[in-house]
Amino acid sequence: MAKSEIEKEIAGKGTFVQIDWLSRFLKEPLTMDMKKFIFLKLAEVYERINMFKEAAKMYDNMANLSITFVEKIKHYMRSVEAYVKGGDVAGSEEAMKRAMSQANSVQREEIYQQTLRLYKSQAEIFEKNMKRVNAMQTYEKLLEMRIGDLEKREIRERLRGLYEKLGRLKELRNLGRGEIR
C-alpha cells in the first residue's frame, strides 16, 4: 500500500473514521516508512481534535521507529510539545528525557531550552484560556527547572494569582514562605 492510497482512503472521511482506518492500516504488515507515515497522520488527526496525549504517543512511536539520532530527537521533541499542550507535565518530562538520551551535550542544552520555551508559552496560553489548574501545574514545573531569579520571581507572582483564584490557600502560604521553589 502506498502513501497516496492511504491519503485517498481517508480523504473526506470524518475524524474518528480516519482514526479507525489509520489504526487498521497499522495492523497490516508494512514497511517502517509506511508505519511512520501512518503514525504521523494519526498524530495530525489527534492534534486537530485536541487529543494531544494521543498525538504525543504517536510521535513517540515514530521516534521508536526512527533510525538516526536527529530524527529520534525531532520526534521526541514533537512529543514533548504535544504533552505540554495537553497539560501532561509528567509525560512531557519523560519525552524530554528520551530526547536527551539520544543527544550530545550541545543538543541536550538546546532541548532543555526549547522545552523551557514550550512550558512558558503554554502556561500563558492556559492562563488566557482560563485553564488555571493546567497553568498552575506548568508554572510549578517551570520553578523546578533551571531558570534565572528574575524569571522565578515572575512565575511566583503568576502562581500567587492562580493560587488565590483557585482557593489554594495552603500552596499560597507555602509560596509566601519560599517552600515552593
GROMACS .gro file of N, CA and C in nm, residues 21-160:
model
  420
   21TRP      N    1  -0.956   0.399   1.045
   21TRP     CA    2  -0.892   0.346   0.925
   21TRP      C    3  -0.741   0.341   0.941
   22LEU      N    4  -0.683   0.448   0.992
   22LEU     CA    5  -0.537   0.452   1.010
   22LEU      C    6  -0.492   0.345   1.110
   23SER      N    7  -0.570   0.325   1.214
   23SER     CA    8  -0.536   0.221   1.312
   23SER      C    9  -0.544   0.082   1.249
   24ARG      N   10  -0.639   0.063   1.160
   24ARG     CA   11  -0.649  -0.066   1.090
   24ARG      C   12  -0.530  -0.087   0.996
   25PHE      N   13  -0.487   0.021   0.930
   25PHE     CA   14  -0.371   0.009   0.841
   25PHE      C   15  -0.248  -0.035   0.918
   26LEU      N   16  -0.236   0.008   1.043
   26LEU     CA   17  -0.119  -0.028   1.123
   26LEU      C   18  -0.113  -0.178   1.153
   27LYS      N   19  -0.226  -0.245   1.148
   27LYS     CA   20  -0.230  -0.388   1.178
   27LYS      C   21  -0.180  -0.472   1.061
   28GLU      N   22  -0.173  -0.411   0.944
   28GLU     CA   23  -0.123  -0.482   0.826
   28GLU      C   24   0.030  -0.483   0.827
   29PRO      N   25   0.090  -0.580   0.761
   29PRO     CA   26   0.237  -0.580   0.753
   29PRO      C   27   0.284  -0.464   0.663
   30LEU      N   28   0.360  -0.372   0.721
   30LEU     CA   29   0.403  -0.252   0.649
   30LEU      C   30   0.553  -0.230   0.670
   31THR      N   31   0.610  -0.149   0.582
   31THR     CA   32   0.749  -0.110   0.599
   31THR      C   33   0.757  -0.007   0.712
   32MET      N   34   0.879   0.017   0.761
   32MET     CA   35   0.895   0.115   0.868
   32MET      C   36   0.854   0.254   0.822
   33ASP      N   37   0.886   0.289   0.698
   33ASP     CA   38   0.848   0.420   0.646
   33ASP      C   39   0.697   0.437   0.642
   34MET      N   40   0.627   0.333   0.602
   34MET     CA   41   0.480   0.341   0.596
   34MET      C   42   0.421   0.354   0.736
   35LYS      N   43   0.479   0.278   0.831
   35LYS     CA   44   0.430   0.288   0.969
   35LYS      C   45   0.452   0.429   1.023
   36LYS      N   46   0.570   0.487   0.996
   36LYS     CA   47   0.597   0.623   1.042
   36LYS      C   48   0.499   0.721   0.977
   37PHE      N   49   0.469   0.701   0.849
   37PHE     CA   50   0.374   0.787   0.779
   37PHE      C   51   0.236   0.779   0.844
   38ILE      N   52   0.192   0.658   0.876
   38ILE     CA   53   0.061   0.640   0.939
   38ILE      C   54   0.059   0.700   1.079
   39PHE      N   55   0.167   0.681   1.156
   39PHE     CA   56   0.175   0.744   1.288
   39PHE      C   57   0.169   0.896   1.276
   40LEU      N   58   0.235   0.951   1.174
   40LEU     CA   59   0.231   1.096   1.151
   40LEU      C   60   0.089   1.141   1.122
   41LYS      N   61   0.021   1.070   1.034
   41LYS     CA   62  -0.117   1.106   1.000
   41LYS      C   63  -0.207   1.096   1.124
   42LEU      N   64  -0.189   0.991   1.203
   42LEU     CA   65  -0.267   0.976   1.326
   42LEU      C   66  -0.239   1.092   1.421
   43ALA      N   67  -0.113   1.129   1.436
   43ALA     CA   68  -0.078   1.240   1.524
   43ALA      C   69  -0.142   1.369   1.477
   44GLU      N   70  -0.142   1.394   1.346
   44GLU     CA   71  -0.204   1.514   1.292
   44GLU      C   72  -0.354   1.517   1.320
   45VAL      N   73  -0.418   1.403   1.304
   45VAL     CA   74  -0.562   1.395   1.330
   45VAL      C   75  -0.590   1.419   1.479
   46TYR      N   76  -0.512   1.355   1.565
   46TYR     CA   77  -0.532   1.373   1.709
   46TYR      C   78  -0.509   1.518   1.750
   47GLU      N   79  -0.407   1.582   1.694
   47GLU     CA   80  -0.383   1.723   1.728
   47GLU      C   81  -0.497   1.813   1.681
   48ARG      N   82  -0.553   1.779   1.566
   48ARG     CA   83  -0.663   1.859   1.511
   48ARG      C   84  -0.784   1.860   1.604
   49ILE      N   85  -0.804   1.750   1.676
   49ILE     CA   86  -0.920   1.742   1.766
   49ILE      C   87  -0.879   1.758   1.913
   50ASN      N   88  -0.759   1.815   1.934
   50ASN     CA   89  -0.708   1.846   2.067
   50ASN      C   90  -0.691   1.724   2.158
   51MET      N   91  -0.660   1.611   2.100
   51MET     CA   92  -0.626   1.492   2.177
   51MET      C   93  -0.473   1.483   2.179
   52PHE      N   94  -0.412   1.574   2.255
   52PHE     CA   95  -0.268   1.592   2.249
   52PHE      C   96  -0.190   1.475   2.308
   53LYS      N   97  -0.243   1.412   2.411
   53LYS     CA   98  -0.171   1.298   2.471
   53LYS      C   99  -0.162   1.182   2.372
   54GLU      N  100  -0.270   1.159   2.298
   54GLU     CA  101  -0.267   1.053   2.196
   54GLU      C  102  -0.171   1.089   2.083
   55ALA      N  103  -0.170   1.217   2.045
   55ALA     CA  104  -0.076   1.263   1.942
   55ALA      C  105   0.067   1.243   1.989
   56ALA      N  106   0.094   1.272   2.116
   56ALA     CA  107   0.228   1.254   2.170
   56ALA      C  108   0.270   1.107   2.164
   57LYS      N  109   0.178   1.017   2.191
   57LYS     CA  110   0.209   0.875   2.183
   57LYS      C  111   0.246   0.835   2.040
   58MET      N  112   0.178   0.895   1.942
   58MET     CA  113   0.210   0.865   1.802
   58MET      C  114   0.350   0.916   1.766
   59TYR      N  115   0.386   1.035   1.818
   59TYR     CA  116   0.521   1.087   1.794
   59TYR      C  117   0.626   0.998   1.861
   60ASP      N  118   0.593   0.946   1.980
   60ASP     CA  119   0.684   0.852   2.048
   60ASP      C  120   0.704   0.728   1.963
   61ASN      N  121   0.595   0.677   1.907
   61ASN     CA  122   0.604   0.559   1.820
   61ASN      C  123   0.691   0.588   1.698
   62MET      N  124   0.676   0.708   1.642
   62MET     CA  125   0.758   0.747   1.527
   62MET      C  126   0.905   0.750   1.566
   63ALA      N  127   0.935   0.804   1.683
   63ALA     CA  128   1.074   0.813   1.730
   63ALA      C  129   1.131   0.673   1.749
   64ASN      N  130   1.051   0.581   1.801
   64ASN     CA  131   1.098   0.444   1.821
   64ASN      C  132   1.131   0.375   1.690
   65LEU      N  133   1.062   0.413   1.583
   65LEU     CA  134   1.087   0.353   1.452
   65LEU      C  135   1.200   0.423   1.376
   66SER      N  136   1.240   0.540   1.423
   66SER     CA  137   1.343   0.617   1.354
   66SER      C  138   1.480   0.555   1.376
   67ILE      N  139   1.567   0.576   1.279
   67ILE     CA  140   1.700   0.518   1.286
   67ILE      C  141   1.803   0.620   1.331
   68THR      N  142   1.800   0.739   1.273
   68THR     CA  143   1.902   0.839   1.307
   68THR      C  144   1.867   0.910   1.437
   69PHE      N  145   1.972   0.954   1.506
   69PHE     CA  146   1.953   1.025   1.633
   69PHE      C  147   1.879   1.156   1.611
   70VAL      N  148   1.913   1.227   1.504
   70VAL     CA  149   1.849   1.356   1.476
   70VAL      C  150   1.699   1.338   1.458
   71GLU      N  151   1.661   1.235   1.386
   71GLU     CA  152   1.519   1.209   1.362
   71GLU      C  153   1.449   1.170   1.493
   72LYS      N  154   1.515   1.087   1.573
   72LYS     CA  155   1.458   1.047   1.701
   72LYS      C  156   1.434   1.170   1.789
   73ILE      N  157   1.534   1.258   1.796
   73ILE     CA  158   1.523   1.378   1.878
   73ILE      C  159   1.407   1.464   1.829
   74LYS      N  160   1.398   1.480   1.697
   74LYS     CA  161   1.291   1.562   1.639
   74LYS      C  162   1.153   1.510   1.679
   75HIS      N  163   1.135   1.379   1.669
   75HIS     CA  164   1.004   1.321   1.702
   75HIS      C  165   0.977   1.325   1.853
   76TYR      N  166   1.080   1.302   1.934
   76TYR     CA  167   1.060   1.313   2.079
   76TYR      C  168   1.024   1.456   2.118
   77MET      N  169   1.084   1.555   2.052
   77MET     CA  170   1.051   1.694   2.084
   77MET      C  171   0.909   1.729   2.041
   78ARG      N  172   0.864   1.672   1.932
   78ARG     CA  173   0.724   1.692   1.893
   78ARG      C  174   0.633   1.628   1.997
   79SER      N  175   0.678   1.516   2.052
   79SER     CA  176   0.604   1.450   2.159
   79SER      C  177   0.600   1.539   2.283
   80VAL      N  178   0.713   1.600   2.317
   80VAL     CA  179   0.718   1.693   2.431
   80VAL      C  180   0.616   1.804   2.409
   81GLU      N  181   0.617   1.862   2.290
   81GLU     CA  182   0.525   1.972   2.258
   81GLU      C  183   0.379   1.929   2.274
   82ALA      N  184   0.347   1.810   2.225
   82ALA     CA  185   0.209   1.762   2.235
   82ALA      C  186   0.170   1.736   2.381
   83TYR      N  187   0.262   1.677   2.458
   83TYR     CA  188   0.232   1.655   2.600
   83TYR      C  189   0.211   1.787   2.673
   84VAL      N  190   0.294   1.887   2.642
   84VAL     CA  191   0.280   2.018   2.708
   84VAL      C  192   0.146   2.080   2.671
   85LYS      N  193   0.109   2.073   2.544
   85LYS     CA  194  -0.020   2.129   2.501
   85LYS      C  195  -0.136   2.057   2.569
   86GLY      N  196  -0.118   1.929   2.597
   86GLY     CA  197  -0.222   1.852   2.664
   86GLY      C  198  -0.222   1.869   2.815
   87GLY      N  199  -0.126   1.944   2.868
   87GLY     CA  200  -0.121   1.966   3.011
   87GLY      C  201  -0.062   1.850   3.089
   88ASP      N  202   0.008   1.760   3.022
   88ASP     CA  203   0.067   1.644   3.087
   88ASP      C  204   0.214   1.672   3.116
   89VAL      N  205   0.242   1.726   3.234
   89VAL     CA  206   0.377   1.765   3.271
   89VAL      C  207   0.467   1.642   3.283
   90ALA      N  208   0.417   1.537   3.344
   90ALA     CA  209   0.497   1.415   3.363
   90ALA      C  210   0.533   1.352   3.228
   91GLY      N  211   0.436   1.347   3.138
   91GLY     CA  212   0.462   1.289   3.006
   91GLY      C  213   0.563   1.371   2.928
   92SER      N  214   0.554   1.503   2.938
   92SER     CA  215   0.648   1.588   2.866
   92SER      C  216   0.789   1.573   2.922
   93GLU      N  217   0.798   1.556   3.054
   93GLU     CA  218   0.930   1.538   3.116
   93GLU      C  219   0.993   1.406   3.070
   94GLU      N  220   0.912   1.301   3.063
   94GLU     CA  221   0.963   1.172   3.016
   94GLU      C  222   1.010   1.179   2.871
   95ALA      N  223   0.931   1.245   2.787
   95ALA     CA  224   0.968   1.259   2.646
   95ALA      C  225   1.095   1.343   2.632
   96MET      N  226   1.109   1.445   2.716
   96MET     CA  227   1.230   1.527   2.713
   96MET      C  228   1.351   1.443   2.752
   97LYS      N  229   1.336   1.358   2.853
   97LYS     CA  230   1.446   1.270   2.894
   97LYS      C  231   1.485   1.174   2.782
   98ARG      N  232   1.385   1.122   2.711
   98ARG     CA  233   1.414   1.031   2.599
   98ARG      C  234   1.488   1.106   2.489
   99ALA      N  235   1.448   1.231   2.462
   99ALA     CA  236   1.517   1.310   2.360
   99ALA      C  237   1.661   1.337   2.404
  100MET      N  238   1.679   1.370   2.531
  100MET     CA  239   1.814   1.398   2.581
  100MET      C  240   1.904   1.275   2.577
  101SER      N  241   1.844   1.157   2.595
  101SER     CA  242   1.924   1.035   2.593
  101SER      C  243   1.981   1.007   2.454
  102GLN      N  244   1.922   1.065   2.351
  102GLN     CA  245   1.968   1.047   2.214
  102GLN      C  246   2.064   1.158   2.169
  103ALA      N  247   2.083   1.259   2.254
  103ALA     CA  248   2.154   1.380   2.212
  103ALA      C  249   2.294   1.390   2.273
  104ASN      N  250   2.376   1.474   2.210
  104ASN     CA  251   2.506   1.507   2.268
  104ASN      C  252   2.489   1.625   2.363
  105SER      N  253   2.597   1.670   2.426
  105SER     CA  254   2.585   1.774   2.529
  105SER      C  255   2.531   1.906   2.475
  106VAL      N  256   2.570   1.945   2.354
  106VAL     CA  257   2.520   2.070   2.296
  106VAL      C  258   2.371   2.057   2.266
  107GLN      N  259   2.332   1.945   2.209
  107GLN     CA  260   2.190   1.923   2.177
  107GLN      C  261   2.106   1.915   2.304
  108ARG      N  262   2.163   1.859   2.412
  108ARG     CA  263   2.088   1.849   2.538
  108ARG      C  264   2.047   1.986   2.588
  109GLU      N  265   2.140   2.081   2.585
  109GLU     CA  266   2.109   2.216   2.631
  109GLU      C  267   2.003   2.280   2.541
  110GLU      N  268   2.014   2.255   2.411
  110GLU     CA  269   1.915   2.308   2.316
  110GLU      C  270   1.777   2.249   2.344
  111ILE      N  271   1.771   2.120   2.371
  111ILE     CA  272   1.645   2.053   2.404
  111ILE      C  273   1.587   2.112   2.532
  112TYR      N  274   1.672   2.132   2.632
  112TYR     CA  275   1.628   2.188   2.760
  112TYR      C  276   1.569   2.327   2.740
  113GLN      N  277   1.639   2.412   2.665
  113GLN     CA  278   1.592   2.549   2.642
  113GLN      C  279   1.462   2.549   2.561
  114GLN      N  280   1.452   2.462   2.462
  114GLN     CA  281   1.330   2.453   2.382
  114GLN      C  282   1.212   2.410   2.470
  115THR      N  283   1.237   2.316   2.559
  115THR     CA  284   1.132   2.270   2.649
  115THR      C  285   1.089   2.382   2.744
  116LEU      N  286   1.186   2.460   2.794
  116LEU     CA  287   1.153   2.575   2.878
  116LEU      C  288   1.062   2.672   2.804
  117ARG      N  289   1.097   2.702   2.679
  117ARG     CA  290   1.014   2.794   2.599
  117ARG      C  291   0.874   2.738   2.579
  118LEU      N  292   0.865   2.607   2.554
  118LEU     CA  293   0.733   2.544   2.537
  118LEU      C  294   0.649   2.558   2.664
  119TYR      N  295   0.710   2.529   2.779
  119TYR     CA  296   0.638   2.542   2.906
  119TYR      C  297   0.589   2.685   2.928
  120LYS      N  298   0.677   2.782   2.906
  120LYS     CA  299   0.640   2.922   2.929
  120LYS      C  300   0.525   2.964   2.840
  121SER      N  301   0.537   2.937   2.712
  121SER     CA  302   0.432   2.981   2.619
  121SER      C  303   0.301   2.909   2.646
  122GLN      N  304   0.307   2.779   2.676
  122GLN     CA  305   0.184   2.705   2.700
  122GLN      C  306   0.119   2.746   2.831
  123ALA      N  307   0.198   2.779   2.933
  123ALA     CA  308   0.141   2.825   3.060
  123ALA      C  309   0.064   2.954   3.039
  124GLU      N  310   0.117   3.043   2.957
  124GLU     CA  311   0.047   3.168   2.927
  124GLU      C  312  -0.082   3.141   2.849
  125ILE      N  313  -0.076   3.047   2.755
  125ILE     CA  314  -0.197   3.011   2.679
  125ILE      C  315  -0.302   2.952   2.773
  126PHE      N  316  -0.258   2.863   2.864
  126PHE     CA  317  -0.352   2.806   2.961
  126PHE      C  318  -0.417   2.917   3.043
  127GLU      N  319  -0.336   3.013   3.085
  127GLU     CA  320  -0.389   3.124   3.166
  127GLU      C  321  -0.492   3.205   3.087
  128LYS      N  322  -0.462   3.235   2.963
  128LYS     CA  323  -0.553   3.313   2.878
  128LYS      C  324  -0.684   3.238   2.854
  129ASN      N  325  -0.675   3.106   2.841
  129ASN     CA  326  -0.793   3.024   2.815
  129ASN      C  327  -0.864   2.980   2.943
  130MET      N  328  -0.823   3.039   3.056
  130MET     CA  329  -0.886   3.011   3.185
  130MET      C  330  -0.870   2.865   3.229
  131LYS      N  331  -0.765   2.801   3.186
  131LYS     CA  332  -0.733   2.665   3.232
  131LYS      C  333  -0.631   2.681   3.344
  132ARG      N  334  -0.680   2.727   3.456
  132ARG     CA  335  -0.593   2.768   3.565
  132ARG      C  336  -0.514   2.654   3.628
  133VAL      N  337  -0.576   2.538   3.641
  133VAL     CA  338  -0.505   2.425   3.702
  133VAL      C  339  -0.389   2.383   3.613
  134ASN      N  340  -0.413   2.376   3.483
  134ASN     CA  341  -0.304   2.342   3.390
  134ASN      C  342  -0.195   2.447   3.395
  135ALA      N  343  -0.232   2.574   3.401
  135ALA     CA  344  -0.134   2.682   3.409
  135ALA      C  345  -0.054   2.670   3.538
  136MET      N  346  -0.123   2.642   3.647
  136MET     CA  347  -0.056   2.628   3.776
  136MET      C  348   0.046   2.514   3.772
  137GLN      N  349   0.006   2.399   3.719
  137GLN     CA  350   0.097   2.285   3.713
  137GLN      C  351   0.218   2.314   3.624
  138THR      N  352   0.194   2.385   3.516
  138THR     CA  353   0.304   2.418   3.424
  138THR      C  354   0.399   2.517   3.489
  139TYR      N  355   0.346   2.617   3.557
  139TYR     CA  356   0.432   2.713   3.627
  139TYR      C  357   0.510   2.645   3.740
  140GLU      N  358   0.445   2.553   3.811
  140GLU     CA  359   0.517   2.480   3.916
  140GLU      C  360   0.632   2.399   3.857
  141LYS      N  361   0.609   2.340   3.741
  141LYS     CA  362   0.715   2.266   3.674
  141LYS      C  363   0.829   2.360   3.635
  142LEU      N  364   0.794   2.478   3.587
  142LEU     CA  365   0.897   2.576   3.549
  142LEU      C  366   0.984   2.614   3.668
  143LEU      N  367   0.924   2.625   3.786
  143LEU     CA  368   1.002   2.660   3.906
  143LEU      C  369   1.103   2.552   3.940
  144GLU      N  370   1.075   2.428   3.903
  144GLU     CA  371   1.168   2.318   3.931
  144GLU      C  372   1.287   2.318   3.835
  145MET      N  373   1.273   2.386   3.723
  145MET     CA  374   1.377   2.383   3.620
  145MET      C  375   1.480   2.494   3.644
  146ARG      N  376   1.589   2.486   3.568
  146ARG     CA  377   1.696   2.587   3.576
  146ARG      C  378   1.652   2.714   3.504
  147ILE      N  379   1.614   2.813   3.582
  147ILE     CA  380   1.579   2.943   3.524
  147ILE      C  381   1.639   3.052   3.612
  148GLY      N  382   1.644   3.173   3.560
  148GLY     CA  383   1.701   3.285   3.634
  148GLY      C  384   1.613   3.330   3.748
  149ASP      N  385   1.673   3.406   3.840
  149ASP     CA  386   1.600   3.456   3.957
  149ASP      C  387   1.485   3.548   3.918
  150LEU      N  388   1.508   3.632   3.817
  150LEU     CA  389   1.403   3.724   3.773
  150LEU      C  390   1.282   3.646   3.720
  151GLU      N  391   1.309   3.543   3.640
  151GLU     CA  392   1.200   3.460   3.586
  151GLU      C  393   1.128   3.387   3.699
  152LYS      N  394   1.204   3.338   3.797
  152LYS     CA  395   1.142   3.270   3.910
  152LYS      C  396   1.047   3.364   3.985
  153ARG      N  397   1.091   3.489   4.003
  153ARG     CA  398   1.007   3.587   4.072
  153ARG      C  399   0.877   3.610   3.994
  154GLU      N  400   0.890   3.626   3.861
  154GLU     CA  401   0.771   3.646   3.777
  154GLU      C  402   0.676   3.526   3.787
  155ILE      N  403   0.732   3.407   3.782
  155ILE     CA  404   0.650   3.285   3.789
  155ILE      C  405   0.581   3.274   3.924
  156ARG      N  406   0.653   3.308   4.033
  156ARG     CA  407   0.591   3.305   4.166
  156ARG      C  408   0.474   3.402   4.174
  157GLU      N  409   0.488   3.520   4.112
  157GLU     CA  410   0.378   3.617   4.112
  157GLU      C  411   0.257   3.561   4.037
  158ARG      N  412   0.283   3.498   3.924
  158ARG     CA  413   0.172   3.438   3.849
  158ARG      C  414   0.108   3.325   3.929
  159LEU      N  415   0.192   3.244   3.994
  159LEU     CA  416   0.140   3.136   4.078
  159LEU      C  417   0.058   3.192   4.194
  160ARG      N  418   0.104   3.300   4.253
  160ARG     CA  419   0.030   3.361   4.364
  160ARG      C  420  -0.112   3.397   4.319
   0.00000   0.00000   0.00000
